[in-house]
GROMACS .gro file of N, CA and C in nm:
model
  303
    1MET      N    1   4.406   4.381   1.610
    1MET     CA    2   4.384   4.264   1.719
    1MET      C    3   4.533   4.248   1.824
    2ASN      N    4   4.499   4.281   1.955
    2ASN     CA    5   4.592   4.272   2.054
    2ASN      C    6   4.656   4.161   2.063
    3LYS      N    7   4.791   4.192   2.052
    3LYS     CA    8   4.872   4.055   2.088
    3LYS      C    9   4.865   3.972   2.150
    4GLY      N   10   4.768   3.971   2.286
    4GLY     CA   11   4.799   3.893   2.412
    4GLY      C   12   4.681   3.762   2.390
    5ARG      N   13   4.595   3.757   2.256
    5ARG     CA   14   4.508   3.643   2.186
    5ARG      C   15   4.620   3.596   2.162
    6MET      N   16   4.730   3.596   2.090
    6MET     CA   17   4.796   3.567   1.987
    6MET      C   18   4.900   3.498   2.059
    7GLU      N   19   4.942   3.536   2.185
    7GLU     CA   20   5.010   3.521   2.258
    7GLU      C   21   4.945   3.418   2.304
    8ALA      N   22   4.854   3.391   2.377
    8ALA     CA   23   4.797   3.290   2.425
    8ALA      C   24   4.782   3.181   2.389
    9PHE      N   25   4.716   3.213   2.238
    9PHE     CA   26   4.673   3.092   2.219
    9PHE      C   27   4.826   2.974   2.168
   10SER      N   28   4.925   3.031   2.097
   10SER     CA   29   5.032   2.969   2.112
   10SER      C   30   5.077   2.938   2.221
   11ASP      N   31   5.031   2.950   2.336
   11ASP     CA   32   5.168   2.947   2.466
   11ASP      C   33   5.036   2.815   2.469
   12GLY      N   34   4.914   2.795   2.468
   12GLY     CA   35   4.801   2.740   2.457
   12GLY      C   36   4.845   2.556   2.371
   13VAL      N   37   4.891   2.596   2.282
   13VAL     CA   38   4.936   2.474   2.144
   13VAL      C   39   5.076   2.448   2.191
   14LEU      N   40   5.136   2.494   2.246
   14LEU     CA   41   5.293   2.425   2.248
   14LEU      C   42   5.271   2.345   2.380
   15ALA      N   43   5.174   2.417   2.464
   15ALA     CA   44   5.158   2.323   2.583
   15ALA      C   45   5.094   2.224   2.585
   16ILE      N   46   4.993   2.226   2.480
   16ILE     CA   47   4.900   2.068   2.400
   16ILE      C   48   5.042   1.996   2.371
   17VAL      N   49   5.127   2.066   2.264
   17VAL     CA   50   5.258   1.923   2.263
   17VAL      C   51   5.331   1.911   2.311
   18ILE      N   52   5.359   1.968   2.446
   18ILE     CA   53   5.389   1.909   2.525
   18ILE      C   54   5.402   1.761   2.558
   19THR      N   55   5.205   1.828   2.579
   19THR     CA   56   5.121   1.735   2.728
   19THR      C   57   5.107   1.588   2.629
   20ILE      N   58   5.120   1.608   2.469
   20ILE     CA   59   5.117   1.501   2.342
   20ILE      C   60   5.215   1.413   2.389
   21MET      N   61   5.372   1.501   2.349
   21MET     CA   62   5.503   1.431   2.331
   21MET      C   63   5.443   1.360   2.501
   22VAL      N   64   5.450   1.349   2.616
   22VAL     CA   65   5.486   1.289   2.741
   22VAL      C   66   5.423   1.216   2.767
   23LEU      N   67   5.273   1.186   2.679
   23LEU     CA   68   5.162   1.055   2.709
   23LEU      C   69   5.209   0.954   2.607
   24GLU      N   70   5.311   0.993   2.504
   24GLU     CA   71   5.380   0.882   2.447
   24GLU      C   72   5.519   0.821   2.519
   25ILE      N   73   5.522   0.839   2.624
   25ILE     CA   74   5.629   0.744   2.700
   25ILE      C   75   5.580   0.656   2.803
   26LYS      N   76   5.577   0.559   2.771
   26LYS     CA   77   5.531   0.383   2.823
   26LYS      C   78   5.597   0.351   2.940
   27VAL      N   79   5.525   0.315   2.991
   27VAL     CA   80   5.568   0.259   3.141
   27VAL      C   81   5.667   0.088   3.141
   28PRO      N   82   5.756   0.092   3.169
   28PRO     CA   83   5.863   0.008   3.121
   28PRO      C   84   5.784  -0.085   3.229
   29HIS      N   85   5.756  -0.219   3.140
   29HIS     CA   86   5.712  -0.368   3.217
   29HIS      C   87   5.849  -0.382   3.311
   30GLY      N   88   5.831  -0.447   3.402
   30GLY     CA   89   5.936  -0.441   3.513
   30GLY      C   90   5.977  -0.363   3.618
   31HIS      N   91   6.043  -0.450   3.691
   31HIS     CA   92   6.124  -0.358   3.779
   31HIS      C   93   6.314  -0.315   3.814
   32GLU      N   94   6.355  -0.372   3.699
   32GLU     CA   95   6.474  -0.400   3.683
   32GLU      C   96   6.533  -0.275   3.574
   33PHE      N   97   6.663  -0.253   3.610
   33PHE     CA   98   6.697  -0.082   3.538
   33PHE      C   99   6.686  -0.149   3.387
   34ILE      N  100   6.803  -0.285   3.346
   34ILE     CA  101   6.755  -0.369   3.217
   34ILE      C  102   6.619  -0.293   3.134
   35ASP      N  103   6.458  -0.278   3.203
   35ASP     CA  104   6.409  -0.289   3.108
   35ASP      C  105   6.342  -0.184   3.085
   36LEU      N  106   6.468  -0.045   3.145
   36LEU     CA  107   6.424   0.094   3.069
   36LEU      C  108   6.482   0.073   2.996
   37LYS      N  109   6.523  -0.021   2.883
   37LYS     CA  110   6.619  -0.040   2.775
   37LYS      C  111   6.488   0.014   2.597
   38PRO      N  112   6.410  -0.032   2.640
   38PRO     CA  113   6.302  -0.050   2.499
   38PRO      C  114   6.240   0.127   2.492
   39VAL      N  115   6.258   0.125   2.635
   39VAL     CA  116   6.186   0.351   2.663
   39VAL      C  117   6.279   0.440   2.625
   40ILE      N  118   6.437   0.340   2.605
   40ILE     CA  119   6.515   0.510   2.590
   40ILE      C  120   6.483   0.615   2.454
   41PRO      N  121   6.486   0.555   2.338
   41PRO     CA  122   6.489   0.573   2.244
   41PRO      C  123   6.347   0.678   2.241
   42VAL      N  124   6.221   0.681   2.314
   42VAL     CA  125   6.159   0.739   2.270
   42VAL      C  126   6.173   0.856   2.391
   43PHE      N  127   6.238   0.809   2.496
   43PHE     CA  128   6.315   0.959   2.653
   43PHE      C  129   6.360   0.999   2.558
   44LEU      N  130   6.457   0.963   2.457
   44LEU     CA  131   6.558   1.041   2.386
   44LEU      C  132   6.501   1.173   2.262
   45SER      N  133   6.474   1.085   2.248
   45SER     CA  134   6.324   1.204   2.128
   45SER      C  135   6.250   1.275   2.243
   46TYR      N  136   6.190   1.274   2.302
   46TYR     CA  137   6.084   1.322   2.403
   46TYR      C  138   6.178   1.476   2.447
   47VAL      N  139   6.301   1.422   2.527
   47VAL     CA  140   6.416   1.572   2.565
   47VAL      C  141   6.450   1.640   2.428
   48LEU      N  142   6.454   1.576   2.322
   48LEU     CA  143   6.491   1.636   2.200
   48LEU      C  144   6.404   1.771   2.159
   49SER      N  145   6.308   1.732   2.199
   49SER     CA  146   6.180   1.758   2.126
   49SER      C  147   6.118   1.858   2.247
   50PHE      N  148   6.180   1.806   2.351
   50PHE     CA  149   6.097   1.949   2.432
   50PHE      C  150   6.225   2.084   2.430
   51ILE      N  151   6.366   2.059   2.412
   51ILE     CA  152   6.473   2.101   2.438
   51ILE      C  153   6.365   2.211   2.281
   52TYR      N  154   6.376   2.149   2.196
   52TYR     CA  155   6.344   2.229   2.071
   52TYR      C  156   6.196   2.299   2.086
   53VAL      N  157   6.135   2.265   2.218
   53VAL     CA  158   5.982   2.351   2.219
   53VAL      C  159   6.041   2.457   2.268
   54GLY      N  160   6.139   2.403   2.431
   54GLY     CA  161   6.168   2.568   2.523
   54GLY      C  162   6.248   2.627   2.405
   55ILE      N  163   6.325   2.633   2.300
   55ILE     CA  164   6.380   2.714   2.226
   55ILE      C  165   6.242   2.820   2.151
   56TYR      N  166   6.206   2.759   2.106
   56TYR     CA  167   6.109   2.807   2.039
   56TYR      C  168   5.996   2.883   2.123
   57TRP      N  169   5.944   2.850   2.229
   57TRP     CA  170   5.884   2.937   2.339
   57TRP      C  171   5.933   3.054   2.312
   58ASN      N  172   6.110   3.041   2.339
   58ASN     CA  173   6.159   3.157   2.396
   58ASN      C  174   6.145   3.296   2.321
   59ASN      N  175   6.216   3.207   2.175
   59ASN     CA  176   6.202   3.265   2.102
   59ASN      C  177   6.097   3.385   2.069
   60HIS      N  178   5.951   3.331   2.065
   60HIS     CA  179   5.836   3.371   2.043
   60HIS      C  180   5.801   3.443   2.152
   61HIS      N  181   5.804   3.450   2.266
   61HIS     CA  182   5.803   3.524   2.422
   61HIS      C  183   5.877   3.662   2.358
   62HIS      N  184   6.040   3.644   2.334
   62HIS     CA  185   6.115   3.741   2.332
   62HIS      C  186   6.028   3.818   2.151
   63MET      N  187   5.969   3.774   2.080
   63MET     CA  188   5.934   3.825   1.943
   63MET      C  189   5.802   3.919   1.994
   64MET      N  190   5.744   3.809   2.053
   64MET     CA  191   5.593   3.959   2.119
   64MET      C  192   5.653   4.052   2.175
   65HIS      N  193   5.728   4.044   2.255
   65HIS     CA  194   5.736   4.190   2.363
   65HIS      C  195   5.761   4.316   2.221
   66THR      N  196   5.807   4.227   2.124
   66THR     CA  197   5.811   4.360   2.002
   66THR      C  198   5.763   4.405   1.913
   67VAL      N  199   5.599   4.342   1.915
   67VAL     CA  200   5.487   4.357   1.865
   67VAL      C  201   5.412   4.417   1.916
   68ARG      N  202   5.369   4.523   1.889
   68ARG     CA  203   5.201   4.617   1.943
   68ARG      C  204   5.075   4.541   1.925
   69ARG      N  205   5.116   4.483   1.769
   69ARG     CA  206   4.967   4.476   1.715
   69ARG      C  207   4.955   4.407   1.611
   70VAL      N  208   4.877   4.244   1.633
   70VAL     CA  209   4.936   4.196   1.520
   70VAL      C  210   4.781   4.156   1.385
   71ASN      N  211   4.806   4.159   1.285
   71ASN     CA  212   4.725   4.165   1.191
   71ASN      C  213   4.675   3.959   1.135
   72GLY      N  214   4.597   3.947   1.019
   72GLY     CA  215   4.558   3.844   0.956
   72GLY      C  216   4.667   3.806   0.901
   73SER      N  217   4.776   3.855   0.860
   73SER     CA  218   4.891   3.808   0.784
   73SER      C  219   4.957   3.765   0.920
   74ILE      N  220   5.018   3.812   1.035
   74ILE     CA  221   5.035   3.698   1.093
   74ILE      C  222   4.990   3.611   1.200
   75LEU      N  223   4.866   3.622   1.210
   75LEU     CA  224   4.798   3.535   1.263
   75LEU      C  225   4.812   3.438   1.174
   76TRP      N  226   4.824   3.425   1.045
   76TRP     CA  227   4.830   3.264   0.970
   76TRP      C  228   4.975   3.209   0.918
   77ALA      N  229   5.089   3.315   0.983
   77ALA     CA  230   5.247   3.342   0.955
   77ALA      C  231   5.248   3.237   1.149
   78ASN      N  232   5.160   3.294   1.216
   78ASN     CA  233   5.189   3.209   1.374
   78ASN      C  234   5.127   3.058   1.328
   79LEU      N  235   4.975   3.059   1.285
   79LEU     CA  236   4.937   2.862   1.294
   79LEU      C  237   5.043   2.814   1.157
   80HIS      N  238   5.113   2.920   1.089
   80HIS     CA  239   5.194   2.807   0.989
   80HIS      C  240   5.341   2.754   1.047
   81LEU      N  241   5.368   2.832   1.176
   81LEU     CA  242   5.471   2.790   1.262
   81LEU      C  243   5.451   2.725   1.302
   82LEU      N  244   5.288   2.703   1.400
   82LEU     CA  245   5.240   2.620   1.525
   82LEU      C  246   5.258   2.497   1.453
   83PHE      N  247   5.181   2.513   1.287
   83PHE     CA  248   5.151   2.313   1.290
   83PHE      C  249   5.283   2.277   1.175
   84TRP      N  250   5.423   2.378   1.172
   84TRP     CA  251   5.482   2.275   1.154
   84TRP      C  252   5.581   2.248   1.254
   85ARG      N  253   5.582   2.323   1.437
   85ARG     CA  254   5.649   2.260   1.514
   85ARG      C  255   5.564   2.128   1.545
   86LYS      N  256   5.430   2.145   1.508
   86LYS     CA  257   5.386   1.986   1.546
   86LYS      C  258   5.440   1.880   1.477
   87ARG      N  259   5.458   1.898   1.346
   87ARG     CA  260   5.470   1.820   1.258
   87ARG      C  261   5.658   1.783   1.318
   88LEU      N  262   5.735   1.851   1.340
   88LEU     CA  263   5.883   1.881   1.369
   88LEU      C  264   5.933   1.797   1.468
   89GLU      N  265   5.807   1.759   1.569
   89GLU     CA  266   5.833   1.681   1.708
   89GLU      C  267   5.813   1.551   1.649
   90LYS      N  268   5.707   1.522   1.531
   90LYS     CA  269   5.689   1.383   1.505
   90LYS      C  270   5.764   1.307   1.451
   91ILE      N  271   5.835   1.420   1.396
   91ILE     CA  272   5.958   1.352   1.247
   91ILE      C  273   6.096   1.377   1.294
   92SER      N  274   6.121   1.397   1.473
   92SER     CA  275   6.209   1.361   1.553
   92SER      C  276   6.253   1.246   1.647
   93ARG      N  277   6.094   1.198   1.655
   93ARG     CA  278   6.073   1.065   1.685
   93ARG      C  279   6.052   0.937   1.660
   94VAL      N  280   6.031   0.984   1.548
   94VAL     CA  281   6.087   0.876   1.409
   94VAL      C  282   6.154   0.855   1.436
   95LYS      N  283   6.265   0.952   1.405
   95LYS     CA  284   6.403   0.932   1.373
   95LYS      C  285   6.491   0.882   1.423
   96CYS      N  286   6.444   0.933   1.546
   96CYS     CA  287   6.503   0.882   1.720
   96CYS      C  288   6.462   0.701   1.723
   97ARG      N  289   6.335   0.676   1.723
   97ARG     CA  290   6.287   0.542   1.710
   97ARG      C  291   6.397   0.419   1.564
   98ARG      N  292   6.417   0.533   1.479
   98ARG     CA  293   6.509   0.395   1.383
   98ARG      C  294   6.655   0.439   1.382
   99TYR      N  295   6.693   0.539   1.461
   99TYR     CA  296   6.841   0.533   1.526
   99TYR      C  297   6.878   0.523   1.596
  100CYS      N  298   6.836   0.512   1.701
  100CYS     CA  299   6.778   0.541   1.834
  100CYS      C  300   6.854   0.390   1.873
  101THR      N  301   6.803   0.286   1.799
  101THR     CA  302   6.704   0.171   1.840
  101THR      C  303   6.840   0.063   1.788
   0.00000   0.00000   0.00000
């Protein structure tokens, strides 16, 4: 199999992860600066998760430049990493809500 398909799939999954993360930020009620306070933990979690996704995507991108072809084992390993990437985003959000408030 060509590495381009796996790279495109991984890019798509990471784009969906980032989209889901940003959709969890709710619009604050009110027009004052203090009204942003309830959103701060979610926003901090988003920033940390976005940085982590960016680091993961950058490393994945550079790794794929060294690969010529992929086999079934590499596909399963990639799926495993993508699954845990999404789980780590949720864990960081829960921890930030717990400790940032």
